[in-house]
Amino acid sequence: MAASGTALAGLAAFGLFCVGCATGGTGTRDEGPAGTQPVVQVSPRPTPSGTAPPTRRVDAVALLKRDSTVSERVREGLRPCAGKAYPVDTSYGSMTGGPSADVVVNVMSCADSVGLGTYVYRAREDGSYENVFMAEVPAVYGTIDRGDLVVTTQVYGSKDPLAYPSGSEVVTYRWADGRFTEHDRVHNDFSRAVDGGGDIEAPTQAEPVEPADPSGN
């Protein structure tokens, strides 16, 4: 009987020890899996927000030439610089909440890649586009930044060379009540000091892009 009681007590103690290991509260396996078994970390798959409108490529050159609000000077001067490459940059993004992505078109000069005009086109329900913003001033360039339209214009003094403007105006526009309104403005004055007295190499400009296929494919 004494031997049987001792054995039962031992089995009970062993059972309590195993329970402690399984629950992870104070057992010896709290540090994680032992041996050479790999530890798999599963990250939750991001779910699409569904808020971004689809992007539909457009022929930016044809869009500009058909737009009577674009100045005649820009439309008539819009020709390929070399071969079939037009001096036109095109960006797509969501700014106005239209049925498809908005289109920002920047027109530059062939000789020195200086901006001639920035235009924003908003998609209509029927698939056509309307001009909702236009800036035709020298050295202008528009971009899309987190849903806002940012237009940068270089400021030149009377003796400034083309490569070295005196400053810049950076204006942020936000879409509200069916139009773009100014949200923020930053003016930058650039330093005119040149260290060492040598010539500074002007920054290289990106090559003009070839327009998209007119069929939209």
Tab-separated table of N, CA and C in Angstrom, residues 12-173:
chain	number	residue	atom	x	y	z
A	12	ALA	N	1.168	11.978	-10.062
A	12	ALA	CA	0.452	13.254	-9.962
A	12	ALA	C	1.394	14.425	-10.145
A	13	ALA	N	2.562	14.332	-9.527
A	13	ALA	CA	3.543	15.424	-9.674
A	13	ALA	C	4.001	15.555	-11.110
A	14	PHE	N	4.212	14.414	-11.807
A	14	PHE	CA	4.623	14.455	-13.209
A	14	PHE	C	3.546	15.077	-14.085
A	15	GLY	N	2.271	14.744	-13.766
A	15	GLY	CA	1.168	15.340	-14.523
A	15	GLY	C	1.103	16.836	-14.365
A	16	LEU	N	1.305	17.357	-13.171
A	16	LEU	CA	1.319	18.800	-12.959
A	16	LEU	C	2.455	19.449	-13.716
A	17	PHE	N	3.612	18.813	-13.783
A	17	PHE	CA	4.764	19.350	-14.508
A	17	PHE	C	4.455	19.480	-15.995
A	18	CYS	N	3.792	18.426	-16.551
A	18	CYS	CA	3.439	18.469	-17.977
A	18	CYS	C	2.422	19.554	-18.269
A	19	VAL	N	1.457	19.758	-17.373
A	19	VAL	CA	0.483	20.830	-17.576
A	19	VAL	C	1.164	22.177	-17.610
A	20	GLY	N	2.135	22.383	-16.757
A	20	GLY	CA	2.885	23.644	-16.763
A	20	GLY	C	3.607	23.856	-18.067
A	21	CYS	N	4.153	22.784	-18.661
A	21	CYS	CA	4.834	22.935	-19.953
A	21	CYS	C	3.853	23.295	-21.057
A	22	ALA	N	2.676	22.692	-21.033
A	22	ALA	CA	1.727	22.892	-22.129
A	22	ALA	C	1.113	24.272	-22.108
A	23	THR	N	0.828	24.814	-20.922
A	23	THR	CA	0.167	26.110	-20.855
A	23	THR	C	1.102	27.251	-21.127
A	24	GLY	N	2.412	27.041	-21.036
A	24	GLY	CA	3.355	28.106	-21.322
A	24	GLY	C	3.451	29.114	-20.216
A	25	GLY	N	2.823	28.900	-19.087
A	25	GLY	CA	2.906	29.896	-18.027
A	25	GLY	C	4.260	29.912	-17.369
A	26	THR	N	4.727	28.735	-16.878
A	26	THR	CA	6.033	28.681	-16.203
A	26	THR	C	6.840	27.508	-16.652
A	27	GLY	N	6.438	26.851	-17.739
A	27	GLY	CA	7.122	25.644	-18.162
A	27	GLY	C	8.449	25.927	-18.807
A	28	THR	N	9.182	24.872	-19.136
A	28	THR	CA	10.520	25.001	-19.703
A	28	THR	C	10.493	25.325	-21.187
A	29	ARG	N	9.291	25.339	-21.856
A	29	ARG	CA	9.212	25.595	-23.289
A	29	ARG	C	8.751	27.019	-23.596
A	30	ASP	N	8.813	27.923	-22.622
A	30	ASP	CA	8.370	29.301	-22.851
A	30	ASP	C	9.215	30.017	-23.893
A	31	GLU	N	10.470	29.555	-24.095
A	31	GLU	CA	11.341	30.265	-25.011
A	31	GLU	C	11.019	30.001	-26.465
A	32	GLY	N	10.077	29.106	-26.780
A	32	GLY	CA	9.705	28.879	-28.171
A	32	GLY	C	10.036	27.481	-28.600
A	33	PRO	N	9.834	27.161	-29.867
A	33	PRO	CA	10.069	25.804	-30.341
A	33	PRO	C	11.536	25.448	-30.306
A	34	ALA	N	11.797	24.194	-29.941
A	34	ALA	CA	13.180	23.742	-29.846
A	34	ALA	C	13.556	22.997	-31.105
A	35	GLY	N	14.835	22.675	-31.217
A	35	GLY	CA	15.320	21.890	-32.331
A	35	GLY	C	15.513	22.721	-33.572
A	36	THR	N	15.411	22.084	-34.738
A	36	THR	CA	15.693	22.753	-36.008
A	36	THR	C	14.428	23.102	-36.775
A	37	GLN	N	13.252	23.036	-36.161
A	37	GLN	CA	12.016	23.367	-36.858
A	37	GLN	C	11.965	24.850	-37.175
A	38	PRO	N	11.660	25.241	-38.408
A	38	PRO	CA	11.614	26.670	-38.765
A	38	PRO	C	10.445	27.373	-38.093
A	39	VAL	N	10.671	28.644	-37.780
A	39	VAL	CA	9.620	29.477	-37.202
A	39	VAL	C	8.983	30.280	-38.324
A	40	VAL	N	7.707	30.117	-38.551
A	40	VAL	CA	6.998	30.798	-39.644
A	40	VAL	C	6.263	31.993	-39.076
A	41	GLN	N	6.515	33.191	-39.646
A	41	GLN	CA	5.814	34.414	-39.273
A	41	GLN	C	4.914	34.825	-40.421
A	42	VAL	N	3.643	34.797	-40.189
A	42	VAL	CA	2.661	35.108	-41.228
A	42	VAL	C	2.192	36.539	-41.049
A	43	SER	N	2.417	37.388	-42.076
A	43	SER	CA	1.947	38.768	-42.052
A	43	SER	C	0.578	38.827	-42.698
A	44	PRO	N	-0.324	39.589	-42.146
A	44	PRO	CA	-1.654	39.687	-42.756
A	44	PRO	C	-1.574	40.298	-44.141
A	45	ARG	N	-2.303	39.739	-45.074
A	45	ARG	CA	-2.304	40.246	-46.450
A	45	ARG	C	-3.069	41.560	-46.507
A	46	PRO	N	-2.442	42.623	-47.067
A	46	PRO	CA	-3.160	43.903	-47.130
A	46	PRO	C	-4.377	43.805	-48.025
A	47	THR	N	-5.440	44.377	-47.593
A	47	THR	CA	-6.656	44.379	-48.388
A	47	THR	C	-6.727	45.656	-49.207
A	48	PRO	N	-7.052	45.550	-50.485
A	48	PRO	CA	-7.135	46.752	-51.322
A	48	PRO	C	-8.195	47.709	-50.794
A	49	SER	N	-7.832	48.990	-50.816
A	49	SER	CA	-8.770	49.991	-50.315
A	49	SER	C	-9.927	50.211	-51.281
A	50	GLY	N	-9.654	50.045	-52.591
A	50	GLY	CA	-10.700	50.226	-53.583
A	50	GLY	C	-11.047	51.679	-53.846
A	51	THR	N	-10.234	52.625	-53.312
A	51	THR	CA	-10.535	54.038	-53.481
A	51	THR	C	-9.807	54.640	-54.676
A	52	ALA	N	-8.731	54.024	-55.142
A	52	ALA	CA	-7.961	54.583	-56.246
A	52	ALA	C	-8.675	54.306	-57.567
A	53	PRO	N	-8.910	55.337	-58.371
A	53	PRO	CA	-9.580	55.110	-59.655
A	53	PRO	C	-8.646	54.426	-60.630
A	54	PRO	N	-9.174	53.742	-61.626
A	54	PRO	CA	-8.312	53.081	-62.608
A	54	PRO	C	-7.564	54.097	-63.453
A	55	THR	N	-6.388	53.694	-63.927
A	55	THR	CA	-5.568	54.557	-64.764
A	55	THR	C	-5.772	54.193	-66.223
A	56	ARG	N	-6.170	55.175	-67.006
A	56	ARG	CA	-6.373	54.968	-68.432
A	56	ARG	C	-5.409	55.868	-69.191
A	57	ARG	N	-4.485	55.241	-69.934
A	57	ARG	CA	-3.481	56.002	-70.668
A	57	ARG	C	-4.137	56.818	-71.784
A	58	VAL	N	-3.611	58.018	-72.004
A	58	VAL	CA	-4.157	58.898	-73.030
A	58	VAL	C	-3.041	59.361	-73.956
A	59	ASP	N	-3.414	59.811	-75.127
A	59	ASP	CA	-2.487	60.465	-76.052
A	59	ASP	C	-2.464	61.937	-75.662
A	60	ALA	N	-1.474	62.325	-74.880
A	60	ALA	CA	-1.424	63.688	-74.343
A	60	ALA	C	-1.300	64.730	-75.448
A	61	VAL	N	-0.564	64.422	-76.499
A	61	VAL	CA	-0.382	65.384	-77.598
A	61	VAL	C	-1.712	65.637	-78.289
A	62	ALA	N	-2.449	64.565	-78.599
A	62	ALA	CA	-3.758	64.736	-79.234
A	62	ALA	C	-4.718	65.475	-78.311
A	63	LEU	N	-4.623	65.199	-77.014
A	63	LEU	CA	-5.486	65.877	-76.046
A	63	LEU	C	-5.245	67.381	-76.056
A	64	LEU	N	-3.994	67.791	-76.111
A	64	LEU	CA	-3.660	69.219	-76.126
A	64	LEU	C	-4.091	69.888	-77.423
A	65	LYS	N	-3.840	69.227	-78.531
A	65	LYS	CA	-4.146	69.843	-79.820
A	65	LYS	C	-5.644	69.992	-80.052
A	66	ARG	N	-6.447	69.137	-79.425
A	66	ARG	CA	-7.902	69.253	-79.571
A	66	ARG	C	-8.503	70.251	-78.583
A	67	ASP	N	-7.722	70.697	-77.627
A	67	ASP	CA	-8.226	71.557	-76.559
A	67	ASP	C	-8.119	73.028	-76.982
A	68	SER	N	-9.256	73.651	-77.216
A	68	SER	CA	-9.258	75.046	-77.662
A	68	SER	C	-8.855	76.015	-76.550
A	69	THR	N	-8.872	75.568	-75.284
A	69	THR	CA	-8.447	76.454	-74.194
A	69	THR	C	-6.932	76.570	-74.110
A	70	VAL	N	-6.208	75.631	-74.703
A	70	VAL	CA	-4.751	75.727	-74.770
A	70	VAL	C	-4.389	76.818	-75.765
A	71	SER	N	-3.407	77.618	-75.423
A	71	SER	CA	-3.061	78.747	-76.280
A	71	SER	C	-2.613	78.273	-77.660
A	72	GLU	N	-2.894	79.094	-78.643
A	72	GLU	CA	-2.506	78.764	-80.015
A	72	GLU	C	-0.999	78.621	-80.138
A	73	ARG	N	-0.263	79.424	-79.375
A	73	ARG	CA	1.205	79.351	-79.407
A	73	ARG	C	1.698	77.963	-78.998
A	74	VAL	N	1.114	77.390	-77.950
A	74	VAL	CA	1.535	76.068	-77.487
A	74	VAL	C	1.096	74.985	-78.470
A	75	ARG	N	-0.143	75.073	-78.952
A	75	ARG	CA	-0.644	74.036	-79.857
A	75	ARG	C	0.119	74.006	-81.171
A	76	GLU	N	0.392	75.171	-81.736
A	76	GLU	CA	1.106	75.208	-83.014
A	76	GLU	C	2.586	74.877	-82.842
A	77	GLY	N	3.140	75.176	-81.684
A	77	GLY	CA	4.557	74.890	-81.458
A	77	GLY	C	4.826	73.484	-80.968
A	78	LEU	N	3.770	72.696	-80.765
A	78	LEU	CA	3.946	71.343	-80.241
A	78	LEU	C	4.309	70.403	-81.382
A	79	ARG	N	5.618	70.211	-81.553
A	79	ARG	CA	6.137	69.349	-82.609
A	79	ARG	C	7.201	68.431	-82.025
A	80	PRO	N	7.477	67.309	-82.698
A	80	PRO	CA	8.515	66.406	-82.186
A	80	PRO	C	9.877	67.085	-82.166
A	81	CYS	N	10.641	66.801	-81.122
A	81	CYS	CA	12.004	67.347	-81.046
A	81	CYS	C	12.960	66.550	-81.918
A	82	ALA	N	12.826	65.234	-81.876
A	82	ALA	CA	13.685	64.353	-82.668
A	82	ALA	C	12.900	63.088	-82.958
A	83	GLY	N	12.769	62.763	-84.213
A	83	GLY	CA	11.991	61.593	-84.566
A	83	GLY	C	10.525	61.791	-84.232
A	84	LYS	N	9.986	60.905	-83.372
A	84	LYS	CA	8.592	60.990	-82.959
A	84	LYS	C	8.433	61.432	-81.518
A	85	ALA	N	9.527	61.818	-80.880
A	85	ALA	CA	9.483	62.160	-79.458
A	85	ALA	C	9.052	63.610	-79.264
A	86	TYR	N	7.944	63.800	-78.551
A	86	TYR	CA	7.459	65.133	-78.237
A	86	TYR	C	7.988	65.568	-76.864
A	87	PRO	N	8.201	66.870	-76.659
A	87	PRO	CA	8.661	67.367	-75.346
A	87	PRO	C	7.497	67.462	-74.360
A	88	VAL	N	6.909	66.332	-74.027
A	88	VAL	CA	5.712	66.280	-73.186
A	88	VAL	C	5.901	65.229	-72.094
A	89	ASP	N	5.662	65.610	-70.865
A	89	ASP	CA	5.639	64.676	-69.739
A	89	ASP	C	4.195	64.482	-69.293
A	90	THR	N	3.828	63.249	-68.975
A	90	THR	CA	2.463	62.936	-68.568
A	90	THR	C	2.472	62.174	-67.259
A	91	SER	N	1.646	62.612	-66.296
A	91	SER	CA	1.513	61.932	-65.012
A	91	SER	C	0.049	61.596	-64.768
A	92	TYR	N	-0.180	60.477	-64.086
A	92	TYR	CA	-1.531	60.018	-63.775
A	92	TYR	C	-1.670	59.858	-62.259
A	93	GLY	N	-2.798	60.297	-61.728
A	93	GLY	CA	-3.028	60.168	-60.295
A	93	GLY	C	-4.414	60.633	-59.912
A	94	SER	N	-4.780	60.355	-58.662
A	94	SER	CA	-6.109	60.698	-58.163
A	94	SER	C	-6.057	62.024	-57.425
A	95	MET	N	-6.746	63.029	-57.961
A	95	MET	CA	-6.832	64.338	-57.314
A	95	MET	C	-8.266	64.837	-57.208
A	96	THR	N	-9.086	64.558	-58.220
A	96	THR	CA	-10.421	65.155	-58.282
A	96	THR	C	-11.550	64.171	-57.976
A	97	GLY	N	-11.217	62.897	-57.765
A	97	GLY	CA	-12.253	61.916	-57.491
A	97	GLY	C	-13.068	61.524	-58.700
A	98	GLY	N	-12.500	61.648	-59.891
A	98	GLY	CA	-13.202	61.297	-61.113
A	98	GLY	C	-13.289	59.794	-61.308
A	99	PRO	N	-13.974	59.351	-62.378
A	99	PRO	CA	-14.143	57.921	-62.631
A	99	PRO	C	-12.860	57.203	-63.009
A	100	SER	N	-11.862	57.927	-63.477
A	100	SER	CA	-10.540	57.358	-63.731
A	100	SER	C	-9.494	58.394	-63.350
A	101	ALA	N	-8.238	58.006	-63.399
A	101	ALA	CA	-7.165	58.864	-62.910
A	101	ALA	C	-7.101	60.185	-63.673
A	102	ASP	N	-6.766	61.246	-62.945
A	102	ASP	CA	-6.541	62.545	-63.575
A	102	ASP	C	-5.218	62.521	-64.335
A	103	VAL	N	-5.091	63.426	-65.309
A	103	VAL	CA	-3.909	63.469	-66.162
A	103	VAL	C	-3.263	64.850	-66.041
A	104	VAL	N	-1.983	64.873	-65.682
A	104	VAL	CA	-1.211	66.109	-65.643
A	104	VAL	C	-0.239	66.090	-66.820
A	105	VAL	N	-0.309	67.110	-67.666
A	105	VAL	CA	0.526	67.187	-68.865
A	105	VAL	C	1.418	68.418	-68.759
A	106	ASN	N	2.718	68.212	-68.907
A	106	ASN	CA	3.687	69.303	-68.918
A	106	ASN	C	4.304	69.403	-70.311
A	107	VAL	N	4.243	70.589	-70.895
A	107	VAL	CA	4.830	70.850	-72.209
A	107	VAL	C	6.106	71.652	-72.012
A	108	MET	N	7.181	71.207	-72.679
A	108	MET	CA	8.478	71.865	-72.549
A	108	MET	C	9.012	72.272	-73.920
A	109	SER	N	10.024	73.094	-73.912
A	109	SER	CA	10.675	73.480	-75.156
A	109	SER	C	11.698	72.414	-75.544
A	110	CYS	N	11.878	72.244	-76.847
A	110	CYS	CA	12.840	71.245	-77.315
A	110	CYS	C	14.282	71.672	-77.055
A	111	ALA	N	14.565	72.949	-77.202
A	111	ALA	CA	15.946	73.407	-77.134
A	111	ALA	C	16.550	73.266	-75.740
A	112	ASP	N	15.807	73.657	-74.710
A	112	ASP	CA	16.379	73.679	-73.363
A	112	ASP	C	15.501	73.024	-72.304
A	113	SER	N	14.421	72.377	-72.706
A	113	SER	CA	13.525	71.655	-71.779
A	113	SER	C	12.937	72.555	-70.700
A	114	VAL	N	12.693	73.794	-71.031
A	114	VAL	CA	12.051	74.709	-70.095
A	114	VAL	C	10.537	74.562	-70.234
A	115	GLY	N	9.855	74.512	-69.102
A	115	GLY	CA	8.414	74.338	-69.119
A	115	GLY	C	7.692	75.495	-69.781
A	116	LEU	N	6.730	75.164	-70.631
A	116	LEU	CA	5.913	76.166	-71.314
A	116	LEU	C	4.492	76.198	-70.794
A	117	GLY	N	4.026	75.066	-70.271
A	117	GLY	CA	2.654	75.018	-69.777
A	117	GLY	C	2.390	73.745	-69.004
A	118	THR	N	1.499	73.855	-68.027
A	118	THR	CA	1.048	72.709	-67.242
A	118	THR	C	-0.470	72.638	-67.331
A	119	TYR	N	-1.002	71.435	-67.581
A	119	TYR	CA	-2.436	71.264	-67.794
A	119	TYR	C	-2.910	70.034	-67.016
A	120	VAL	N	-4.114	70.137	-66.451
A	120	VAL	CA	-4.713	69.012	-65.735
A	120	VAL	C	-6.039	68.680	-66.409
A	121	TYR	N	-6.210	67.399	-66.732
A	121	TYR	CA	-7.437	66.933	-67.380
A	121	TYR	C	-8.146	65.940	-66.451
A	122	ARG	N	-9.437	66.156	-66.298
A	122	ARG	CA	-10.274	65.295	-65.460
A	122	ARG	C	-11.189	64.452	-66.345
A	123	ALA	N	-11.279	63.163	-66.034
A	123	ALA	CA	-12.109	62.261	-66.837
A	123	ALA	C	-13.591	62.486	-66.558
A	124	ARG	N	-14.367	62.426	-67.623
A	124	ARG	CA	-15.827	62.464	-67.499
A	124	ARG	C	-16.373	61.036	-67.502
A	125	GLU	N	-17.651	60.917	-67.167
A	125	GLU	CA	-18.281	59.607	-67.139
A	125	GLU	C	-18.336	58.963	-68.524
A	126	ASP	N	-18.406	59.790	-69.581
A	126	ASP	CA	-18.495	59.240	-70.933
A	126	ASP	C	-17.135	58.886	-71.526
A	127	GLY	N	-16.053	59.054	-70.751
A	127	GLY	CA	-14.730	58.694	-71.227
A	127	GLY	C	-13.930	59.845	-71.796
A	128	SER	N	-14.547	60.996	-72.027
A	128	SER	CA	-13.828	62.167	-72.512
A	128	SER	C	-13.143	62.875	-71.350
A	129	TYR	N	-12.378	63.918	-71.657
A	129	TYR	CA	-11.633	64.646	-70.634
A	129	TYR	C	-11.930	66.142	-70.728
A	130	GLU	N	-11.939	66.790	-69.574
A	130	GLU	CA	-12.112	68.238	-69.531
A	130	GLU	C	-10.907	68.886	-68.865
A	131	ASN	N	-10.542	70.051	-69.369
A	131	ASN	CA	-9.425	70.807	-68.820
A	131	ASN	C	-9.904	71.531	-67.554
A	132	VAL	N	-9.319	71.170	-66.391
A	132	VAL	CA	-9.744	71.774	-65.132
A	132	VAL	C	-8.661	72.653	-64.515
A	133	PHE	N	-7.483	72.701	-65.144
A	133	PHE	CA	-6.416	73.583	-64.643
A	133	PHE	C	-5.447	73.842	-65.781
A	134	MET	N	-4.935	75.077	-65.821
A	134	MET	CA	-3.982	75.441	-66.867
A	134	MET	C	-3.082	76.558	-66.360
A	135	ALA	N	-1.771	76.417	-66.562
A	135	ALA	CA	-0.803	77.459	-66.225
A	135	ALA	C	0.184	77.557	-67.377
A	136	GLU	N	0.109	78.637	-68.133
A	136	GLU	CA	0.996	78.846	-69.278
A	136	GLU	C	1.928	80.010	-68.978
A	137	VAL	N	2.961	79.711	-68.203
A	137	VAL	CA	3.982	80.697	-67.842
A	137	VAL	C	5.346	80.046	-68.052
A	138	PRO	N	6.392	80.852	-68.267
A	138	PRO	CA	7.718	80.269	-68.490
A	138	PRO	C	8.216	79.483	-67.278
A	139	ALA	N	8.910	78.396	-67.562
A	139	ALA	CA	9.587	77.576	-66.555
A	139	ALA	C	8.626	77.036	-65.501
A	140	VAL	N	7.481	76.496	-65.946
A	140	VAL	CA	6.481	75.936	-65.034
A	140	VAL	C	6.485	74.417	-65.172
A	141	TYR	N	6.186	73.737	-64.057
A	141	TYR	CA	6.122	72.271	-64.085
A	141	TYR	C	5.185	71.807	-62.984
A	142	GLY	N	4.263	70.902	-63.322
A	142	GLY	CA	3.282	70.410	-62.360
A	142	GLY	C	3.486	68.945	-62.036
A	143	THR	N	3.230	68.580	-60.783
A	143	THR	CA	3.339	67.197	-60.334
A	143	THR	C	2.153	66.870	-59.427
A	144	ILE	N	1.965	65.584	-59.164
A	144	ILE	CA	0.941	65.104	-58.235
A	144	ILE	C	1.631	64.638	-56.967
A	145	ASP	N	1.182	65.156	-55.840
A	145	ASP	CA	1.783	64.796	-54.555
A	145	ASP	C	0.688	64.453	-53.553
A	146	ARG	N	0.479	63.160	-53.320
A	146	ARG	CA	-0.479	62.669	-52.326
A	146	ARG	C	-1.868	63.293	-52.497
A	147	GLY	N	-2.311	63.317	-53.731
A	147	GLY	CA	-3.646	63.804	-54.016
A	147	GLY	C	-3.746	65.293	-54.256
A	148	ASP	N	-2.647	66.029	-54.150
A	148	ASP	CA	-2.633	67.461	-54.415
A	148	ASP	C	-1.878	67.746	-55.708
A	149	LEU	N	-2.192	68.868	-56.317
A	149	LEU	CA	-1.464	69.348	-57.485
A	149	LEU	C	-0.412	70.345	-57.017
A	150	VAL	N	0.854	70.091	-57.337
A	150	VAL	CA	1.947	70.976	-56.944
A	150	VAL	C	2.573	71.561	-58.207
A	151	VAL	N	2.525	72.875	-58.312
A	151	VAL	CA	3.037	73.573	-59.497
A	151	VAL	C	4.235	74.422	-59.090
A	152	THR	N	5.369	74.146	-59.717
A	152	THR	CA	6.609	74.867	-59.425
A	152	THR	C	6.970	75.760	-60.609
A	153	THR	N	7.261	77.012	-60.325
A	153	THR	CA	7.662	77.973	-61.354
A	153	THR	C	9.006	78.572	-60.964
A	154	GLN	N	9.970	78.486	-61.863
A	154	GLN	CA	11.278	79.096	-61.618
A	154	GLN	C	11.178	80.612	-61.791
A	155	VAL	N	11.862	81.334	-60.913
A	155	VAL	CA	11.846	82.799	-60.939
A	155	VAL	C	13.211	83.291	-61.416
A	156	TYR	N	13.201	84.124	-62.455
A	156	TYR	CA	14.441	84.621	-63.041
A	156	TYR	C	14.554	86.127	-62.868
A	157	GLY	N	15.768	86.567	-62.560
A	157	GLY	CA	16.073	87.984	-62.571
A	157	GLY	C	16.462	88.427	-63.974
A	158	SER	N	16.689	89.713	-64.144
A	158	SER	CA	16.979	90.253	-65.478
A	158	SER	C	18.288	89.721	-66.053
A	159	LYS	N	19.233	89.320	-65.189
A	159	LYS	CA	20.528	88.857	-65.667
A	159	LYS	C	20.766	87.383	-65.364
A	160	ASP	N	19.742	86.678	-64.969
A	160	ASP	CA	19.917	85.265	-64.627
A	160	ASP	C	20.083	84.416	-65.877
A	161	PRO	N	21.115	83.537	-65.917
A	161	PRO	CA	21.173	82.564	-67.009
A	161	PRO	C	20.077	81.526	-66.833
A	162	LEU	N	19.772	80.844	-67.903
A	162	LEU	CA	18.665	79.900	-67.878
A	162	LEU	C	18.866	78.796	-66.857
A	163	ALA	N	20.111	78.370	-66.678
A	163	ALA	CA	20.389	77.255	-65.772
A	163	ALA	C	20.350	77.655	-64.304
A	164	TYR	N	20.367	78.954	-64.001
A	164	TYR	CA	20.465	79.401	-62.617
A	164	TYR	C	19.419	80.479	-62.308
A	165	PRO	N	18.206	80.076	-62.019
A	165	PRO	CA	17.178	81.057	-61.646
A	165	PRO	C	17.459	81.647	-60.275
A	166	SER	N	16.852	82.778	-59.982
A	166	SER	CA	17.028	83.425	-58.684
A	166	SER	C	16.231	82.726	-57.582
A	167	GLY	N	15.179	82.018	-57.950
A	167	GLY	CA	14.363	81.353	-56.938
A	167	GLY	C	13.250	80.564	-57.590
A	168	SER	N	12.278	80.195	-56.785
A	168	SER	CA	11.149	79.434	-57.303
A	168	SER	C	9.920	79.688	-56.444
A	169	GLU	N	8.765	79.520	-57.075
A	169	GLU	CA	7.474	79.567	-56.386
A	169	GLU	C	6.857	78.175	-56.465
A	170	VAL	N	6.536	77.624	-55.318
A	170	VAL	CA	5.933	76.296	-55.260
A	170	VAL	C	4.531	76.449	-54.674
A	171	VAL	N	3.520	76.195	-55.491
A	171	VAL	CA	2.134	76.381	-55.079
A	171	VAL	C	1.432	75.033	-55.074
A	172	THR	N	0.770	74.737	-53.964
A	172	THR	CA	-0.002	73.507	-53.828
A	172	THR	C	-1.487	73.823	-53.994
A	173	TYR	N	-2.127	73.102	-54.907
A	173	TYR	CA	-3.551	73.273	-55.160
A	173	TYR	C	-4.304	72.030	-54.700
